[in-house]
XYZ file of C-alpha atoms in Angstrom:
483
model
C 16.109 81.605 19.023
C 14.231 82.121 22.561
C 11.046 82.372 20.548
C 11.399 78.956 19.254
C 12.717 77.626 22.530
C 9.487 79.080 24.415
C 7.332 77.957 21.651
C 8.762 73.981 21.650
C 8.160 74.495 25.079
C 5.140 75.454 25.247
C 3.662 72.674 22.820
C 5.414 69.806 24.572
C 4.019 71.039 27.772
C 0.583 70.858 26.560
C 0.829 67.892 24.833
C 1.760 66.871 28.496
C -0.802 67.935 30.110
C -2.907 66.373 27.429
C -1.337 63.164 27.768
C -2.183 63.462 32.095
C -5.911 64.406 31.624
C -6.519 61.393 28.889
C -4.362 58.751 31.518
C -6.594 60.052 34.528
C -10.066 59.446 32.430
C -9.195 56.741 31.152
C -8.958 57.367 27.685
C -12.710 58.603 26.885
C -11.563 60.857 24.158
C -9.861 58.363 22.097
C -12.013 57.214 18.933
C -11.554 53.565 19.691
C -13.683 54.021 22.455
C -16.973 54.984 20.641
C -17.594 51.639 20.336
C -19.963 49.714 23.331
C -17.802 47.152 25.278
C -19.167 43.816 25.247
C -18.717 41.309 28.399
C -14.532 39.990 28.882
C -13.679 37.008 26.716
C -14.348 34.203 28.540
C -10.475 32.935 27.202
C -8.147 35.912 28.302
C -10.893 38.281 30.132
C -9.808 41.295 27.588
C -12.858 43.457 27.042
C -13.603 43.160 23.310
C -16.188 45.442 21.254
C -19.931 44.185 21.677
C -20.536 43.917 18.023
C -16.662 41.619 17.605
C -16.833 38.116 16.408
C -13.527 37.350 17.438
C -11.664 38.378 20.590
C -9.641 41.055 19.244
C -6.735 40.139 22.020
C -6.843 36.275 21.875
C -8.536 35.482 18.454
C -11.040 33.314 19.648
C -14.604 33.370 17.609
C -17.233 34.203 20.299
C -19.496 32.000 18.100
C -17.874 29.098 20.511
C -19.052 30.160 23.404
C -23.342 30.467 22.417
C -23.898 27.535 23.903
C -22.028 27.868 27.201
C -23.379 31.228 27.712
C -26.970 30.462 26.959
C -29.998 30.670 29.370
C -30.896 27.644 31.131
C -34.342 27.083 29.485
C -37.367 28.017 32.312
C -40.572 26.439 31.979
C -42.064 28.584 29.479
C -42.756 27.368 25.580
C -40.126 26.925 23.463
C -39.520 30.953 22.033
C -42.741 32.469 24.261
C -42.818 36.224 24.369
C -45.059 39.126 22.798
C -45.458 39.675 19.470
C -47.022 37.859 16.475
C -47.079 34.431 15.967
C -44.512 33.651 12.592
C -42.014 30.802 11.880
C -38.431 30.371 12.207
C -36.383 28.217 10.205
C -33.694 25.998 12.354
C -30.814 26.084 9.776
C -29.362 23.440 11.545
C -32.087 20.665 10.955
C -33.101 22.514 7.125
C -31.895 20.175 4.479
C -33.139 22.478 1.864
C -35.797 20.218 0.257
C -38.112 22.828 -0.681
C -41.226 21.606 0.911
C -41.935 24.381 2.740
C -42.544 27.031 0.006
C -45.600 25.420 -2.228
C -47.193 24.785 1.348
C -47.320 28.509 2.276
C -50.628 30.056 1.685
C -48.770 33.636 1.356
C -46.589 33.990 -2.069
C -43.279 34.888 -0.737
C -43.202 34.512 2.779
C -41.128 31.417 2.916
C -38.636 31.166 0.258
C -35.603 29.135 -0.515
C -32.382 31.315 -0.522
C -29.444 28.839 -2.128
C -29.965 25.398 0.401
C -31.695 26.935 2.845
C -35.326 27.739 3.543
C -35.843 31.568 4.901
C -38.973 33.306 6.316
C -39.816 36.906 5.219
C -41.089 38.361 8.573
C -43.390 41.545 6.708
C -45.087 38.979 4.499
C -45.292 35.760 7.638
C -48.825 35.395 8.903
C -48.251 32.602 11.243
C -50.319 29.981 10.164
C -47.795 26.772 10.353
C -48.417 25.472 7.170
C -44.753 25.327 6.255
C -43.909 24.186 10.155
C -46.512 21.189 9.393
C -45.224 20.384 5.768
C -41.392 20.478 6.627
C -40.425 16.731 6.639
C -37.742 17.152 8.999
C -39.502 19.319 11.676
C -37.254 21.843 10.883
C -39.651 24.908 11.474
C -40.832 26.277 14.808
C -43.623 28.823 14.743
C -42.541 31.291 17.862
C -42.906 34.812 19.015
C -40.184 37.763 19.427
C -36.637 36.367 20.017
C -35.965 32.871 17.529
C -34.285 30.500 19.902
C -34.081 26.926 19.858
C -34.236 24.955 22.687
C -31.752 21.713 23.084
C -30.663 19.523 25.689
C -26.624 19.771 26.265
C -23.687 18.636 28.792
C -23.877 21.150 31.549
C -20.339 22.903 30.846
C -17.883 25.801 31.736
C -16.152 28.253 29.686
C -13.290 25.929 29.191
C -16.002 23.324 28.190
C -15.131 21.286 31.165
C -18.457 19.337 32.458
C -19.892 20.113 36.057
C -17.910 16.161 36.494
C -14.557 17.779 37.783
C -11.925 16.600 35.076
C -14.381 15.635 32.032
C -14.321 18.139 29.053
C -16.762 18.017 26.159
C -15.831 19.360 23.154
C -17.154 19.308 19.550
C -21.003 18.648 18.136
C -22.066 16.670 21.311
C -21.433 20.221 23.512
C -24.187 21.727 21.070
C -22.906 22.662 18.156
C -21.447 20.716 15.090
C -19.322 22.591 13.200
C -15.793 22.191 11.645
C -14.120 25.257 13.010
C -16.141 25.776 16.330
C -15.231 21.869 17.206
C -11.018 22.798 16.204
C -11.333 25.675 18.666
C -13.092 23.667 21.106
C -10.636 20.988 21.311
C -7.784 23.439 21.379
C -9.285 25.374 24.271
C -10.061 22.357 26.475
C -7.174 21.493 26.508
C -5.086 24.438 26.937
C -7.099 24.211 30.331
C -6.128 21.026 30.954
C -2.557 22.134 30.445
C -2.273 24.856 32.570
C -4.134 23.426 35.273
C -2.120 20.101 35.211
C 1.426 21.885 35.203
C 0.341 23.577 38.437
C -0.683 20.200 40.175
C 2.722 18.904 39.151
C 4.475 21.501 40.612
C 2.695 20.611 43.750
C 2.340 17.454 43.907
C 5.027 16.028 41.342
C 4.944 13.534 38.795
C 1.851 11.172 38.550
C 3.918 8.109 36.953
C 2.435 5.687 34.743
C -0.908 7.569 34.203
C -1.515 9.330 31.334
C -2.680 13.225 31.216
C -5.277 12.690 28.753
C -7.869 10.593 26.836
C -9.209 11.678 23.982
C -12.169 10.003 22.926
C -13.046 10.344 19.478
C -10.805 11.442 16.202
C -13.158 14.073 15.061
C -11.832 17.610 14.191
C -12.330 18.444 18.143
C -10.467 15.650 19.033
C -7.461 16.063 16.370
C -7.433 19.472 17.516
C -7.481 18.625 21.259
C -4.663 15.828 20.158
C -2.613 18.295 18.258
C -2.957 20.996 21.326
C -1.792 17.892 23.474
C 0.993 17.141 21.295
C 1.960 20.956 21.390
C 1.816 21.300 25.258
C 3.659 17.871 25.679
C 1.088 16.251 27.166
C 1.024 12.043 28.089
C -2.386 11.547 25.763
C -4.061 9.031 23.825
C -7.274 9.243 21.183
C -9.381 6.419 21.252
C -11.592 6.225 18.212
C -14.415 3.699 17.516
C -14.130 2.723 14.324
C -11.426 4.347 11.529
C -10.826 7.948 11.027
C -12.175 7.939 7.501
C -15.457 6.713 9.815
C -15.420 10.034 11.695
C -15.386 12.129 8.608
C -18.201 10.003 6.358
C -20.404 10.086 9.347
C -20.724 14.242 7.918
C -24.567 14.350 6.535
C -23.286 16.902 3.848
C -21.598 15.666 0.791
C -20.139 19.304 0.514
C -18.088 21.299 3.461
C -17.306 24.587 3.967
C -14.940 26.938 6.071
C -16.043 30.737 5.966
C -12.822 32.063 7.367
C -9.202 29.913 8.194
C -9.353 28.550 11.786
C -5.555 27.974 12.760
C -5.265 24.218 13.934
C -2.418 23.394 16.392
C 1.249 21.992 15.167
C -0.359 22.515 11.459
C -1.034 25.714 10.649
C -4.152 27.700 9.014
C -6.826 25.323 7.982
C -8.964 26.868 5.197
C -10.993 24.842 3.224
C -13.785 26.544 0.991
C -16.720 24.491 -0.736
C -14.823 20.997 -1.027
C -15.368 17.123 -0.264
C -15.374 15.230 2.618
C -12.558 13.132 0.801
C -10.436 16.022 0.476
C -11.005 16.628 4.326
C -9.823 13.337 4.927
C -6.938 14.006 3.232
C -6.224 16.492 5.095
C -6.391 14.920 8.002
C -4.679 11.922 7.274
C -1.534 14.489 6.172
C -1.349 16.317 9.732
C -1.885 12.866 11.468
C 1.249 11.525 9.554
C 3.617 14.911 9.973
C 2.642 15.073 13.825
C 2.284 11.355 14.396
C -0.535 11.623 16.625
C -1.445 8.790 19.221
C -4.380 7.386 17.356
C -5.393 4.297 18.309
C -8.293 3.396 15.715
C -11.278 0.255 16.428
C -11.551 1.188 20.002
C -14.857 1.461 21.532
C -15.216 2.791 24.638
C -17.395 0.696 27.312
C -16.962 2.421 30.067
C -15.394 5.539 32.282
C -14.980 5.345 35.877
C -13.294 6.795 38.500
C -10.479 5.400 40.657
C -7.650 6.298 42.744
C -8.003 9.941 41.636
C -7.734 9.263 37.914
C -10.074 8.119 35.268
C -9.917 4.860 33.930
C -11.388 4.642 30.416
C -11.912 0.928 29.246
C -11.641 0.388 25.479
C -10.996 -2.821 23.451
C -10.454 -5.203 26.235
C -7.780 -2.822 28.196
C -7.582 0.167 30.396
C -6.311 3.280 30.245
C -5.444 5.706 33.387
C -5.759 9.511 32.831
C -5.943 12.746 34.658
C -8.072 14.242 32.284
C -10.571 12.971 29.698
C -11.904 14.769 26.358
C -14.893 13.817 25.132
C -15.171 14.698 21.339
C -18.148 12.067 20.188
C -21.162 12.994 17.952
C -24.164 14.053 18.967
C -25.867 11.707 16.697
C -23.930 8.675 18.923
C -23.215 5.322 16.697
C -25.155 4.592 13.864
C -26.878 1.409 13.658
C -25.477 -0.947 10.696
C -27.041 -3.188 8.417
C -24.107 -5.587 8.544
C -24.322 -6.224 4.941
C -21.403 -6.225 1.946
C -20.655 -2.875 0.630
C -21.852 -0.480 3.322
C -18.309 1.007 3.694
C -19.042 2.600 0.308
C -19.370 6.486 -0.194
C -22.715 6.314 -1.386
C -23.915 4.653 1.834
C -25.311 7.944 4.209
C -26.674 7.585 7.767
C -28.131 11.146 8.056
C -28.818 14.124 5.517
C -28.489 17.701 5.747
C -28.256 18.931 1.865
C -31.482 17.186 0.337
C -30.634 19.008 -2.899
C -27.302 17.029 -3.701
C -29.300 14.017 -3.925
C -31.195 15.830 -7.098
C -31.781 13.103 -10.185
C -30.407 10.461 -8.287
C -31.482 7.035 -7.479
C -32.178 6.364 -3.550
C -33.007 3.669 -1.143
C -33.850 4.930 2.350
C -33.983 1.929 4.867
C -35.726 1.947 8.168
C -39.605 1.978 8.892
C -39.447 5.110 11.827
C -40.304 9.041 11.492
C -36.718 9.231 10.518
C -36.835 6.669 7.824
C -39.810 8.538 6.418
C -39.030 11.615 6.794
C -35.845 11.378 4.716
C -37.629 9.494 2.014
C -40.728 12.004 1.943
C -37.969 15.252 1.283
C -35.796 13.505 -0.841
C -39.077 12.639 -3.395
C -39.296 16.401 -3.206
C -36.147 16.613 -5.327
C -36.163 17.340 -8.700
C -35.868 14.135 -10.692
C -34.378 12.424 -7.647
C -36.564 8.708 -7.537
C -37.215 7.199 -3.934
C -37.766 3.908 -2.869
C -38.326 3.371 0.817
C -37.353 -0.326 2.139
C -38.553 -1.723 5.514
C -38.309 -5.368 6.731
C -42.024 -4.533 8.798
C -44.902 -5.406 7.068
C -46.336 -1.754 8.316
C -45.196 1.234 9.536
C -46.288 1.172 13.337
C -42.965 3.071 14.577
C -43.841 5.981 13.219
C -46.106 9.014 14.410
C -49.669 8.579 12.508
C -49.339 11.968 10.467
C -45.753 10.495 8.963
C -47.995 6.978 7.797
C -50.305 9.064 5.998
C -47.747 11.645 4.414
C -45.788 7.970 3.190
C -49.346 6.505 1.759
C -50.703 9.816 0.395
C -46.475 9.836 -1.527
C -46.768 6.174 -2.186
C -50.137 6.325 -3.775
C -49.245 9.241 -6.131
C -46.035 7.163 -7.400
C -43.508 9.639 -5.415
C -42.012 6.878 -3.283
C -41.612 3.297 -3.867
C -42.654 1.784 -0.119
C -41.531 -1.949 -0.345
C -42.695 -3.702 3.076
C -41.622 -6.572 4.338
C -37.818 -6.090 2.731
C -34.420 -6.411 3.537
C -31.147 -4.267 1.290
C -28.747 -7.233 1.561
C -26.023 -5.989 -0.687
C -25.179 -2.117 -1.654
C -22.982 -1.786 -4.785
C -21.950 1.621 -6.460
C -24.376 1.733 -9.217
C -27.278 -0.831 -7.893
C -28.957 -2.649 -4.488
C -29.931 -6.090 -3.715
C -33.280 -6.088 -2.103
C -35.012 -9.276 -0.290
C -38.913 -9.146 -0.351
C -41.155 -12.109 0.045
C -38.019 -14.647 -0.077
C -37.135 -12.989 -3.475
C -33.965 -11.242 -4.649
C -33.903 -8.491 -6.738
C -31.258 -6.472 -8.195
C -32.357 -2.712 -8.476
C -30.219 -0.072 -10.494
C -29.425 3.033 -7.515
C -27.004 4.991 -6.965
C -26.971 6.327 -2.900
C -28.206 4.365 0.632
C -29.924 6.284 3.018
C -29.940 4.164 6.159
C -32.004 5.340 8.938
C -32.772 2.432 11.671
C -31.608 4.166 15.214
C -28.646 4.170 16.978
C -26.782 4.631 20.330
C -27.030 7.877 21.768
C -24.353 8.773 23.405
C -26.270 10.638 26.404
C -25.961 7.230 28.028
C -22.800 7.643 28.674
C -22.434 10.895 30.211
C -25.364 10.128 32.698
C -23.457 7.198 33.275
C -20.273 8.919 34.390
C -22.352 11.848 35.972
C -22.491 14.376 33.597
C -25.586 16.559 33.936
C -27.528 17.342 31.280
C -29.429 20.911 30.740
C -31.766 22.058 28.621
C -31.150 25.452 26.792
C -32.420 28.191 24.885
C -29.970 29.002 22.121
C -30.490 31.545 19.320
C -31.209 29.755 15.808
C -28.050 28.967 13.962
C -27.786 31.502 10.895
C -27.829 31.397 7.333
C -23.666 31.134 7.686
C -23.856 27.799 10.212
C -26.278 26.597 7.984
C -23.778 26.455 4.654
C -20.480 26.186 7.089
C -18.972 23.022 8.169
């Protein structure tokens, strides 16, 4: 019986001792540890594994945070360092049109891989044929690190701007998609949260003034309205036109979420390969159950400053906040033909999967590189026919290498060019087209309108926002396909 005694003795005083030595080195031995620490998570400061995508204490994807944490660009060329020249494919312009490959004087060194185009670096020689045949300048030729280099709000971890109380959230902070803008939105305003409960408890309640606006009904902005709504916040979203406008505005016909991203008040979001009407759906359900503040057909004119608060002026009134969220897109407003039956869902103001648009009918509209450009990839597409209307009688808003790519297409029948032409009716299976005081009705089946816009940089200069430029590593093959 003493035997035994001694011996449990003996073990628990080693495992004791064991237990000390690992406390005082701070747990070196311990196979978790093996792995390199990456920098603190710029949401909860835990240390997290270099190689993690998400914040193994918090959750959050790090992928939100590439912008924020990119260089400031110096005044080197876009991607300069050693090494051999060879191209780069910016999945986030790539519509997939193909162009690229027959262009390539080497047999395999640019190849399409489902809807995107993607470089084989052993077989890449670097000599910018595919950079100078893409349509939508959506090839760089670079050496050593791929980055891409974009101008973007100036903006914190919390994605509040360097304007003290203006947060920018969503594709307008850099980045456009569907679960990187629901994070955003939530994480802004989880800031705003915190940091307004400890003014209150200072300085007491503000009165009539609201805590937030939220400008623009986006997924960043029904996330940051949802967060709002969760952290019982005085808030407001102020959206231009409808929400059904926010989600058509999507270039891709088909959306995508790799992994669920868990949206506040609602729950997991997962949607794999579907529609931009069943997102809507979707969204229209969690505005109904949570009865978000939505206040739809207002524009906002202005944002100034007064009295401490912002004052955000929108369809003829003001509203008083604390805080403001911008979630707008980085494309700004659209510019409208004003004619009957562009509400449709075959009516498209930008295009990121050329390949849906395969054996289809299509009018492009607009006379400018981006008019062009559109109509020179889609004619790429198998069986897809192309007609490219423009009220000009010639093409003088475009660079001269886009004129002759549209002749050189034009004269080989692969677009239709009509000058001098106006689309004054869209219907679902045909166009009405003005030319020379003439109206013709054309079977078609999708409008591609491409005739400027509003950008909304205008606005943040206005309200002092300062803009950087960055150099941010080229979106993946897995930004490319997700929403």
């Amino acid at each position: 019986m003493e035997m035994m005694l001694t011996t449990l003795g003996f073990f628990a005083v080693t495992g004791l001792c064991v237990y000390v030595y690992l406390q005082r080195s701070g747990g070196t031995a311990t196979a978790g540890d093996a792995a390199p620490k990456g920098p603190a998570c710029l949401r909860c400061g835990a240390p997290q594994p270099r190689s993690a995508a998400f914040c193994p204490s918090c959750g959050v994807p790090r992928q939100i945070y590439e912008v924020v944490q990119a260089r400031e660009a110096s005044g080197e060329a876009e991607g300069a360092a050693e090494g051999p020249l060879h191209a780069v494919v910016r999945a986030d312009i790539c519509v997939g049109c193909g162009t690229c490959v027959p262009a390539c004087p080497e047999p395999g060194a640019i190849y399409m891989e489902g809807k995107l185009a993607v470089v084989d670096l052993a077989l890449c020689k670097g000599h910018g044929d595919c950079a100078e045949a893409c349509p939508v300048g959506g090839i760089l030729m670079t050496r050593g690190e791929a980055v891409q280099r974009v101008v973007v709000p100036d903006t914190r971890p919390t994605f509040e701007s360097n304007v003290p109380g203006i947060y920018i959230v969503g594709e307008l902070g850099g980045r456009g998609l569907i679960k990187n803008a629901i994070n955003e939105g939530k994480i802004a305003v989880e800031a705003i949260g915190q940091e307004l409960s400890r003014a209150e408890s200072s300085a007491g309640n503000v009165g009539e003034v609201l805590d937030l606006v939220i400008v623009g009904s986006g997924p960043a902005g029904l996330s940051a309205a949802l967060e709002a709504a969760r952290s019982k916040l005085q808030y407001v979203v102020l959206e231009q036109g409808t929400l059904a406008d926010t989600i058509r505005k999507y270039p891709r016909r088909k959306l995508l979420l790799g992994e669920p991203v868990k949206v506040p008040l609602y729950g997991d979001l997962w949607i794999a390969d579907t529609t931009k009407e069943t997102l809507l759906s979707v969204w229209e359900s969690i505005i109904e159950s949570t009865r978000i503040d939505l206040r739809t057909h207002h524009r906002v004119e202005t944002i100034t400053r007064q009295d401490g608060c912002f004052v955000v002026h929108a369809a003829g009134r003001d509203f008083q906040a604390r805080r403001v969220v911008l979630a707008l897109g980085r494309r700004g407003t659209p510019r409208r033909l004003g004619v009957p039956g562009e509400e449709g869902e075959n009516v498209f103001y930008d295009i990121v999967e050329m390949e849906t648009f395969r054996g289809r009918r299509v009018v492009v509209v607009g006379g400018g590189d981006s008019a062009i450009e559109s109509a020179l990839g889609l004619a790429n597409q198998e069986g897809t026919t192309v007609a490219l209307s423009y009220r000009g009688r010639q093409f003088t808003k475009a660079r001269q290498r886009n004129q002759d790519r549209i002749a050189e297409a034009a004269a080989a029948g692969r677009v239709e060019v009509l000058l001098g032409s106006q689309v004054k009716e869209i219907h679902t299976d045909s166009v009405v087209i003005e030319q020379d005081g003439k109206l013709t009705r054309r079977p078609n089946d999708d409008v591609v309108i491409r005739i400027g816009g509003s950008p909304p940089f205008d606005v943040l200069e206005r309200i002092g926002v300062r803009m950087i430029t960055k150099d941010v590593p080229i979106a993946g093959v897995e930004d490319a396909v997700g929403a």
